[in-house]
Tab-separated table of C-alpha atoms and ligand atoms in Angstrom:
chain	number	residue	atom	x	y	z
A	1	HIS	CA	2.523	13.486	-35.644
A	2	ALA	CA	6.241	13.856	-35.165
A	3	LYS	CA	5.843	17.322	-33.763
A	4	HIS	CA	3.270	16.057	-31.209
A	5	HIS	CA	5.623	13.301	-30.233
A	6	ASN	CA	8.324	15.636	-29.654
A	7	GLN	CA	6.159	17.860	-27.524
A	8	LYS	CA	5.331	14.923	-25.360
A	9	ALA	CA	8.967	13.825	-25.132
A	10	MET	CA	9.950	17.352	-24.149
A	11	LEU	CA	7.199	17.382	-21.409
A	12	PHE	CA	8.353	14.132	-20.246
A	13	HIS	CA	12.024	15.234	-20.015
A	14	SER	CA	11.097	18.431	-18.261
A	15	GLN	CA	9.052	16.471	-15.613
A	16	MET	CA	11.880	14.038	-15.200
A	17	TYR	CA	14.210	17.049	-14.776
A	18	GLU	CA	11.951	18.600	-12.168
A	19	GLN	CA	11.727	15.314	-10.137
A	20	VAL	CA	15.485	14.761	-10.348
A	21	SER	CA	16.221	18.209	-9.280
A	22	GLU	CA	13.680	18.218	-6.677
A	23	ARG	CA	15.209	14.989	-5.264
A	24	MET	CA	18.685	16.482	-5.359
A	25	ASN	CA	17.433	19.531	-3.458
A	26	VAL	CA	15.812	17.457	-0.781
A	27	GLU	CA	19.154	15.386	-0.603
A	28	ARG	CA	21.245	18.615	-0.225
A	29	HIS	CA	18.967	20.014	2.637
A	30	LEU	CA	18.811	16.590	4.294
A	31	TYR	CA	22.586	16.327	4.273
A	32	HIS	CA	22.748	19.818	5.961
A	33	ALA	CA	20.022	18.849	8.516
A	34	ILE	CA	21.851	15.676	9.534
A	35	ASN	CA	25.133	17.291	9.788
A	36	ASN	CA	23.685	20.013	11.986
A	37	ARG	CA	21.442	17.676	13.988
A	38	GLU	CA	22.794	18.708	17.351
A	39	THR	CA	22.902	22.407	16.875
A	40	GLU	CA	19.853	23.161	14.812
A	41	ARG	CA	17.757	20.262	15.986
A	42	PRO	CA	15.752	19.957	12.728
A	43	PHE	CA	14.594	16.425	13.726
A	44	THR	CA	12.177	15.448	16.483
A	45	LEU	CA	10.815	12.084	17.464
A	46	TYR	CA	7.105	11.889	17.819
A	47	TYR	CA	5.607	8.962	19.675
A	48	GLN	CA	2.437	6.951	19.014
A	49	PRO	CA	0.941	4.900	21.892
A	50	GLN	CA	0.431	1.214	21.582
A	51	ILE	CA	-2.698	0.281	23.578
A	52	ASP	CA	-3.794	-2.776	25.397
A	53	THR	CA	-7.554	-2.729	24.601
A	54	ARG	CA	-8.438	-4.732	27.628
A	55	THR	CA	-7.293	-1.997	30.018
A	56	GLY	CA	-7.245	0.959	27.622
A	57	LYS	CA	-3.754	1.797	28.857
A	58	THR	CA	-0.629	2.482	26.987
A	59	LYS	CA	1.809	-0.366	27.039
A	60	GLY	CA	4.433	1.002	24.775
A	61	LEU	CA	5.305	3.739	22.239
A	62	GLU	CA	6.463	3.919	18.641
A	63	ALA	CA	9.029	6.430	17.762
A	64	LEU	CA	8.366	8.196	14.443
A	65	ILE	CA	10.772	10.880	13.070
A	66	ARG	CA	9.706	14.282	12.100
A	67	TRP	CA	11.724	16.760	10.011
A	68	GLN	CA	10.860	20.463	10.494
A	69	HIS	CA	12.549	22.491	7.695
A	70	SER	CA	12.927	26.218	8.096
A	71	ASP	CA	11.478	27.139	4.784
A	72	TRP	CA	9.466	23.985	3.713
A	73	GLY	CA	7.973	23.332	7.045
A	74	PHE	CA	7.066	19.742	7.973
A	75	VAL	CA	8.641	17.137	5.706
A	76	PRO	CA	6.903	13.658	6.020
A	77	PRO	CA	9.213	10.671	6.612
A	78	ASN	CA	8.049	9.073	3.363
A	79	LYS	CA	9.654	11.980	1.538
A	80	PHE	CA	13.109	11.685	3.050
A	81	ILE	CA	13.702	8.212	4.744
A	82	PRO	CA	13.873	6.515	1.342
A	83	ILE	CA	16.489	9.097	0.120
A	84	ALA	CA	18.483	8.759	3.317
A	85	GLU	CA	18.277	4.884	2.870
A	86	GLU	CA	19.688	5.204	-0.653
A	87	ASN	CA	22.480	7.672	-0.035
A	88	GLY	CA	23.560	6.265	3.320
A	89	LEU	CA	22.535	9.171	5.403
A	90	ILE	CA	20.281	6.748	7.330
A	91	ILE	CA	23.420	5.452	9.101
A	92	PRO	CA	24.065	8.616	11.137
A	93	LEU	CA	20.437	9.540	11.250
A	94	GLY	CA	19.319	6.021	12.375
A	95	LYS	CA	22.024	6.138	15.133
A	96	TRP	CA	20.736	9.599	16.266
A	97	ILE	CA	17.094	8.181	16.406
A	98	LEU	CA	18.213	5.239	18.491
A	99	LEU	CA	20.148	7.276	20.897
A	100	GLU	CA	17.337	9.807	21.179
A	101	ALA	CA	14.710	7.200	21.891
A	102	CYS	CA	16.896	5.529	24.529
A	103	GLN	CA	17.595	8.814	26.228
A	104	GLU	CA	13.905	9.486	26.364
A	105	MET	CA	13.372	6.160	28.156
A	106	LYS	CA	16.085	7.008	30.561
A	107	LYS	CA	14.328	10.445	31.263
A	108	MET	CA	11.054	8.698	31.699
A	109	GLN	CA	12.581	6.329	34.276
A	110	GLU	CA	14.014	9.159	36.215
A	111	THR	CA	11.100	11.631	36.140
A	112	GLU	CA	8.055	9.293	36.041
A	113	GLY	CA	9.448	6.254	37.833
A	114	TYR	CA	8.377	3.936	35.213
A	115	CYS	CA	9.547	3.155	31.581
A	116	LEU	CA	7.358	2.443	28.697
A	117	PRO	CA	8.978	0.334	25.994
A	118	ILE	CA	9.820	2.350	22.898
A	119	SER	CA	9.830	0.829	19.490
A	120	VAL	CA	12.346	2.148	16.929
A	121	ASN	CA	12.111	1.695	13.136
A	122	LEU	CA	15.222	0.241	11.507
A	123	SER	CA	16.305	0.479	7.900
A	124	PRO	CA	17.836	-2.717	6.257
A	125	ARG	CA	20.898	-0.684	5.513
A	126	GLN	CA	21.484	-0.113	9.236
A	127	ILE	CA	21.360	-3.691	10.075
A	128	ALA	CA	23.760	-4.437	7.291
A	129	GLN	CA	26.550	-2.437	8.959
A	130	ASP	CA	29.159	-4.575	10.420
A	131	ASP	CA	29.158	-2.877	13.778
A	132	PHE	CA	25.374	-2.568	14.188
A	133	VAL	CA	24.959	-4.967	17.061
A	134	GLU	CA	27.935	-3.250	18.777
A	135	MET	CA	26.393	0.167	18.161
A	136	VAL	CA	23.102	-0.776	19.797
A	137	GLU	CA	24.987	-2.369	22.750
A	138	THR	CA	26.985	0.844	23.188
A	139	ILE	CA	23.833	3.042	23.290
A	140	LEU	CA	22.288	0.662	25.824
A	141	THR	CA	25.242	0.777	28.009
A	142	GLU	CA	25.692	4.577	27.707
A	143	THR	CA	22.055	5.298	28.581
A	144	GLY	CA	21.865	2.526	31.132
A	145	ILE	CA	18.293	1.423	30.212
A	146	ASP	CA	17.108	-2.220	30.585
A	147	PRO	CA	17.382	-3.782	27.039
A	148	LYS	CA	14.002	-5.282	27.496
A	149	PHE	CA	12.500	-1.896	27.029
A	150	LEU	CA	13.944	-1.346	23.546
A	151	VAL	CA	11.925	-2.852	20.663
A	152	LEU	CA	13.508	-2.812	17.143
A	153	GLU	CA	11.027	-2.842	14.263
A	154	ILE	CA	12.288	-4.539	11.115
A	155	THR	CA	10.553	-5.345	7.862
A	156	GLU	CA	10.735	-8.342	5.632
A	157	THR	CA	13.097	-6.538	3.280
A	158	VAL	CA	15.726	-6.728	5.911
A	159	VAL	CA	15.873	-10.552	5.523
A	160	MET	CA	15.328	-10.720	1.995
A	161	GLU	CA	18.414	-8.861	1.219
A	162	TRP	CA	20.816	-10.061	3.886
A	163	ILE	CA	19.191	-13.258	5.089
A	164	ASP	CA	22.092	-15.101	6.887
A	165	SER	CA	24.026	-12.195	8.483
A	166	SER	CA	20.859	-10.341	9.530
A	167	VAL	CA	19.231	-13.405	11.194
A	168	GLU	CA	22.516	-13.753	13.133
A	169	LYS	CA	22.576	-10.204	14.086
A	170	LEU	CA	18.850	-10.269	15.281
A	171	GLU	CA	19.815	-13.284	17.399
A	172	GLN	CA	22.683	-11.452	19.002
A	173	LEU	CA	20.364	-8.510	19.640
A	174	LYS	CA	17.920	-10.856	21.320
A	175	LYS	CA	20.693	-12.184	23.469
A	176	LEU	CA	21.242	-8.643	24.732
A	177	GLY	CA	17.619	-8.720	25.735
A	178	VAL	CA	16.219	-6.485	23.060
A	179	LYS	CA	12.856	-7.229	21.543
A	180	ILE	CA	12.256	-7.621	17.805
A	181	ALA	CA	8.994	-6.680	15.966
A	182	LEU	CA	8.269	-7.566	12.409
A	183	ASP	CA	6.662	-4.363	10.922
A	184	ASP	CA	4.098	-4.087	7.938
A	185	PHE	CA	3.405	-7.777	7.936
A	186	GLY	CA	1.248	-8.713	4.918
A	187	GLU	CA	2.062	-5.594	2.953
A	188	LYS	CA	4.315	-7.154	0.485
A	189	TYR	CA	5.698	-10.696	0.158
A	190	SER	CA	4.789	-12.099	3.562
A	191	SER	CA	6.229	-15.483	3.383
A	192	LEU	CA	4.957	-17.317	6.460
A	193	GLY	CA	8.500	-18.806	6.540
A	194	TYR	CA	9.730	-15.542	7.980
A	195	LEU	CA	7.589	-15.959	10.961
A	196	MET	CA	9.330	-19.221	11.691
A	197	LYS	CA	12.894	-18.371	10.612
A	198	LEU	CA	13.223	-14.953	12.246
A	199	PRO	CA	13.843	-14.509	15.977
A	200	ILE	CA	10.951	-12.244	16.503
A	201	ASP	CA	8.743	-11.418	19.457
A	202	ILE	CA	6.062	-9.177	17.925
A	203	VAL	CA	4.290	-9.125	14.517
A	204	LYS	CA	2.640	-5.847	13.450
A	205	ILE	CA	-0.009	-6.470	10.889
A	206	ASP	CA	-0.063	-3.806	8.207
A	207	LYS	CA	-2.750	-1.174	8.415
A	208	SER	CA	-4.103	-2.121	4.946
A	209	PHE	CA	-5.812	-5.200	6.552
A	210	ILE	CA	-7.800	-3.571	9.241
A	211	GLN	CA	-8.700	-0.615	6.964
A	212	ASN	CA	-10.314	-2.858	4.432
A	213	VAL	CA	-12.020	-5.125	6.777
A	214	HIS	CA	-15.468	-3.602	6.269
A	215	GLU	CA	-15.314	-4.151	2.440
A	216	ASP	CA	-15.838	-7.783	2.347
A	217	GLY	CA	-15.843	-10.989	4.345
A	218	GLY	CA	-12.758	-12.196	2.640
A	219	ILE	CA	-10.400	-9.897	4.406
A	220	LYS	CA	-12.097	-10.543	7.740
A	221	LYS	CA	-11.377	-14.355	7.255
A	222	ILE	CA	-7.721	-13.572	6.200
A	223	LEU	CA	-7.122	-11.326	9.232
A	224	ASN	CA	-8.708	-13.768	11.671
A	225	LYS	CA	-6.486	-16.611	10.228
A	226	MET	CA	-3.359	-14.403	10.456
A	227	ILE	CA	-4.053	-13.399	13.999
A	228	ASN	CA	-4.695	-17.077	15.057
A	229	LEU	CA	-1.622	-18.256	13.323
A	230	ILE	CA	0.636	-15.581	15.039
A	231	GLN	CA	-0.875	-16.187	18.402
A	232	HIS	CA	-0.424	-19.931	17.833
A	233	LEU	CA	3.220	-19.302	17.259
A	234	GLU	CA	3.283	-17.682	20.667
A	235	LEU	CA	4.212	-14.298	19.231
A	236	GLU	CA	2.593	-11.068	20.213
A	237	VAL	CA	0.268	-9.576	17.556
A	238	LEU	CA	-0.346	-5.903	17.063
A	239	ILE	CA	-2.687	-4.389	14.593
A	240	GLU	CA	-1.785	-0.983	13.122
A	241	GLY	CA	-3.988	1.795	11.671
A	242	VAL	CA	-7.075	1.322	13.863
A	243	GLU	CA	-9.278	4.319	13.129
A	244	THR	CA	-12.762	3.352	13.954
A	245	ASN	CA	-14.843	1.700	16.711
A	246	GLU	CA	-16.136	-0.939	14.293
A	247	GLN	CA	-12.524	-1.903	13.470
A	248	LEU	CA	-11.763	-2.004	17.226
A	249	ALA	CA	-14.885	-4.182	18.030
A	250	PHE	CA	-13.815	-6.658	15.268
A	251	LEU	CA	-10.366	-7.020	16.808
A	252	GLN	CA	-11.812	-7.494	20.450
A	253	LYS	CA	-13.844	-10.327	18.970
A	254	GLN	CA	-10.594	-11.868	17.532
A	255	LYS	CA	-9.091	-11.523	21.085
A	256	CYS	CA	-6.449	-9.360	19.558
A	257	HIS	CA	-5.680	-6.737	22.147
A	258	PHE	CA	-2.692	-4.822	21.112
A	259	VAL	CA	-3.441	-1.891	18.737
A	260	GLN	CA	-2.094	1.340	17.375
A	261	GLY	CA	-3.984	3.975	15.426
A	262	PHE	CA	-5.664	7.358	15.149
A	263	LEU	CA	-8.655	6.074	17.029
A	264	PHE	CA	-6.501	6.276	20.198
A	265	SER	CA	-3.893	8.897	19.239
A	266	ARG	CA	-1.848	10.372	16.458
A	267	PRO	CA	1.950	10.429	16.912
A	268	LEU	CA	2.666	13.272	19.271
A	269	PRO	CA	5.682	14.936	21.003
A	270	ILE	CA	6.557	13.044	24.127
A	271	HIS	CA	5.550	15.686	26.552
A	272	LYS	CA	1.970	15.477	25.256
A	273	LEU	CA	1.864	11.812	26.253
A	274	ILE	CA	3.920	11.145	29.376
A	275	GLY	CA	2.049	12.090	32.436
A	276	CYS	CA	-1.179	12.645	30.374
A	277	THR	CA	-1.693	8.851	29.453
A	278	PRO	CA	-2.630	5.993	31.771
A	279	VAL	CA	0.211	3.485	31.404
A	280	GLN	CA	0.476	-0.155	31.888
A	281	ASN	CA	3.675	-1.559	33.519
A	282	THR	CA	4.920	-4.797	32.081
B	301	C2E	P1	5.552	2.749	9.760
B	301	C2E	O1	6.690	2.270	10.547
B	301	C2E	O2	4.624	1.598	9.242
B	301	C2E	O3	4.661	3.655	10.762
B	301	C2E	C1	3.314	3.813	10.833
B	301	C2E	C2	2.851	4.865	10.029
B	301	C2E	O4	1.392	4.998	10.015
B	301	C2E	C3	3.191	6.419	10.654
B	301	C2E	O5	3.356	7.349	9.561
B	301	C2E	C4	1.944	6.713	11.463
B	301	C2E	O6	1.824	8.083	11.731
B	301	C2E	C5	0.856	6.134	10.527
B	301	C2E	N1	-0.362	5.897	11.272
B	301	C2E	C6	-0.430	5.507	12.631
B	301	C2E	N2	-1.802	5.320	12.976
B	301	C2E	C7	-2.520	5.466	11.826
B	301	C2E	C8	-3.850	5.273	11.483
B	301	C2E	O7	-4.739	5.059	12.309
B	301	C2E	N3	-4.181	5.533	10.219
B	301	C2E	C9	-3.343	5.906	9.222
B	301	C2E	N4	-3.832	6.080	8.005
B	301	C2E	N5	-1.961	6.037	9.498
B	301	C2E	C10	-1.566	5.811	10.713
B	301	C2E	P2	4.633	8.284	9.461
B	301	C2E	O8	4.965	8.763	10.828
B	301	C2E	O9	4.349	9.232	8.389
B	301	C2E	O10	5.779	7.290	9.018
B	301	C2E	C11	5.694	6.633	7.762
B	301	C2E	C12	6.746	5.669	7.571
B	301	C2E	O11	8.213	6.218	7.586
B	301	C2E	C13	6.863	4.636	8.732
B	301	C2E	O12	5.929	3.660	8.552
B	301	C2E	C14	8.278	4.077	8.549
B	301	C2E	O13	8.460	3.128	7.562
B	301	C2E	C15	9.069	5.363	8.138
B	301	C2E	N6	9.599	5.930	9.400
B	301	C2E	C16	9.088	6.858	10.281
B	301	C2E	N7	9.917	7.163	11.304
B	301	C2E	C17	11.090	6.416	11.014
B	301	C2E	C18	12.257	6.291	11.646
B	301	C2E	O14	12.641	6.894	12.742
B	301	C2E	N8	13.263	5.494	11.123
B	301	C2E	C19	13.072	4.798	10.027
B	301	C2E	N9	13.970	3.924	9.471
B	301	C2E	N10	11.797	4.843	9.364
B	301	C2E	C20	10.856	5.677	9.848
B	302	CA	CA1	6.907	0.872	12.328
B	303	CA	CA1	4.049	-0.253	10.050
B	304	CA	CA1	6.374	1.052	6.743
């Protein structure tokens, strides 16, 4: 029995060891990639259209980071964003993402004559930086884009950890003219209080809701109530993760018109979207 137990413990240790060493390996490569982001360009922003289902046109884009590693190939954001958040690399990376997205809007304005709003995902740790608002302001000034085209996506975690100062910062950002979206709504804690307390413009309902809507009437009812409540608060509501025509039909019945999902498009490089997609000017 003791021997069996020992073997199990050994196995456990060796799995732990592998996990820890894999993580350290990712961390080392991530550090290198971020330090060489300008010369080697290991990161790219992909964009997923946000659609107004009444017109079928694109009304905005969400920027989603992609890491192309020379040996490992494509590394999904869920594999490295949490690590970058923990070790602080998200600060330089996040700044690069924001600048890149703003430069893309500038380019669009110049070459297409219109600008689609771009949503950028933020990590709590970025907002916690003392000079965060200043950093955003500098990027807006440097690129010269109209702040109303920049949407910053935050999650409830932001406010749970730094409630007072982050609300203040969000308010300062709104004064600049930037829009704020609450991402992944309903995924975790979802205190309705956040909807009142936070200076937000858009609520993005987590994809788990629409993706389970076929299963039972309960989720349909909850989703219906959530949409009504958010619209009642005069906030814009967007449903993420729409994959099927049935899901779309349900949302149209709810008079919920803003959606994002594989049914319309996967996230793509900008050149595959701009000039190929009918857009809606706002
Ligand atoms: P998120 O912000 O909730 O982004 C939506 C995720 O859902 C994206 O995954 C997108 O590709 C995926 N998605 C879109 N439509 C559908 C659909 O119809 N069905 C399904 N099953 N999935 C769909 P992705 O690009 O792998 O990103 C995962 C997460 O990584 C993001 O979740 C976000 O939390 C984080 N992330 C990605 N890019 C960035 C970034 O630039 N900065 C920060 N801080 N986080 C990022
Ligand atoms: Ca997002
Ligand atoms: Ca989301
Ligand atoms: Ca998320």
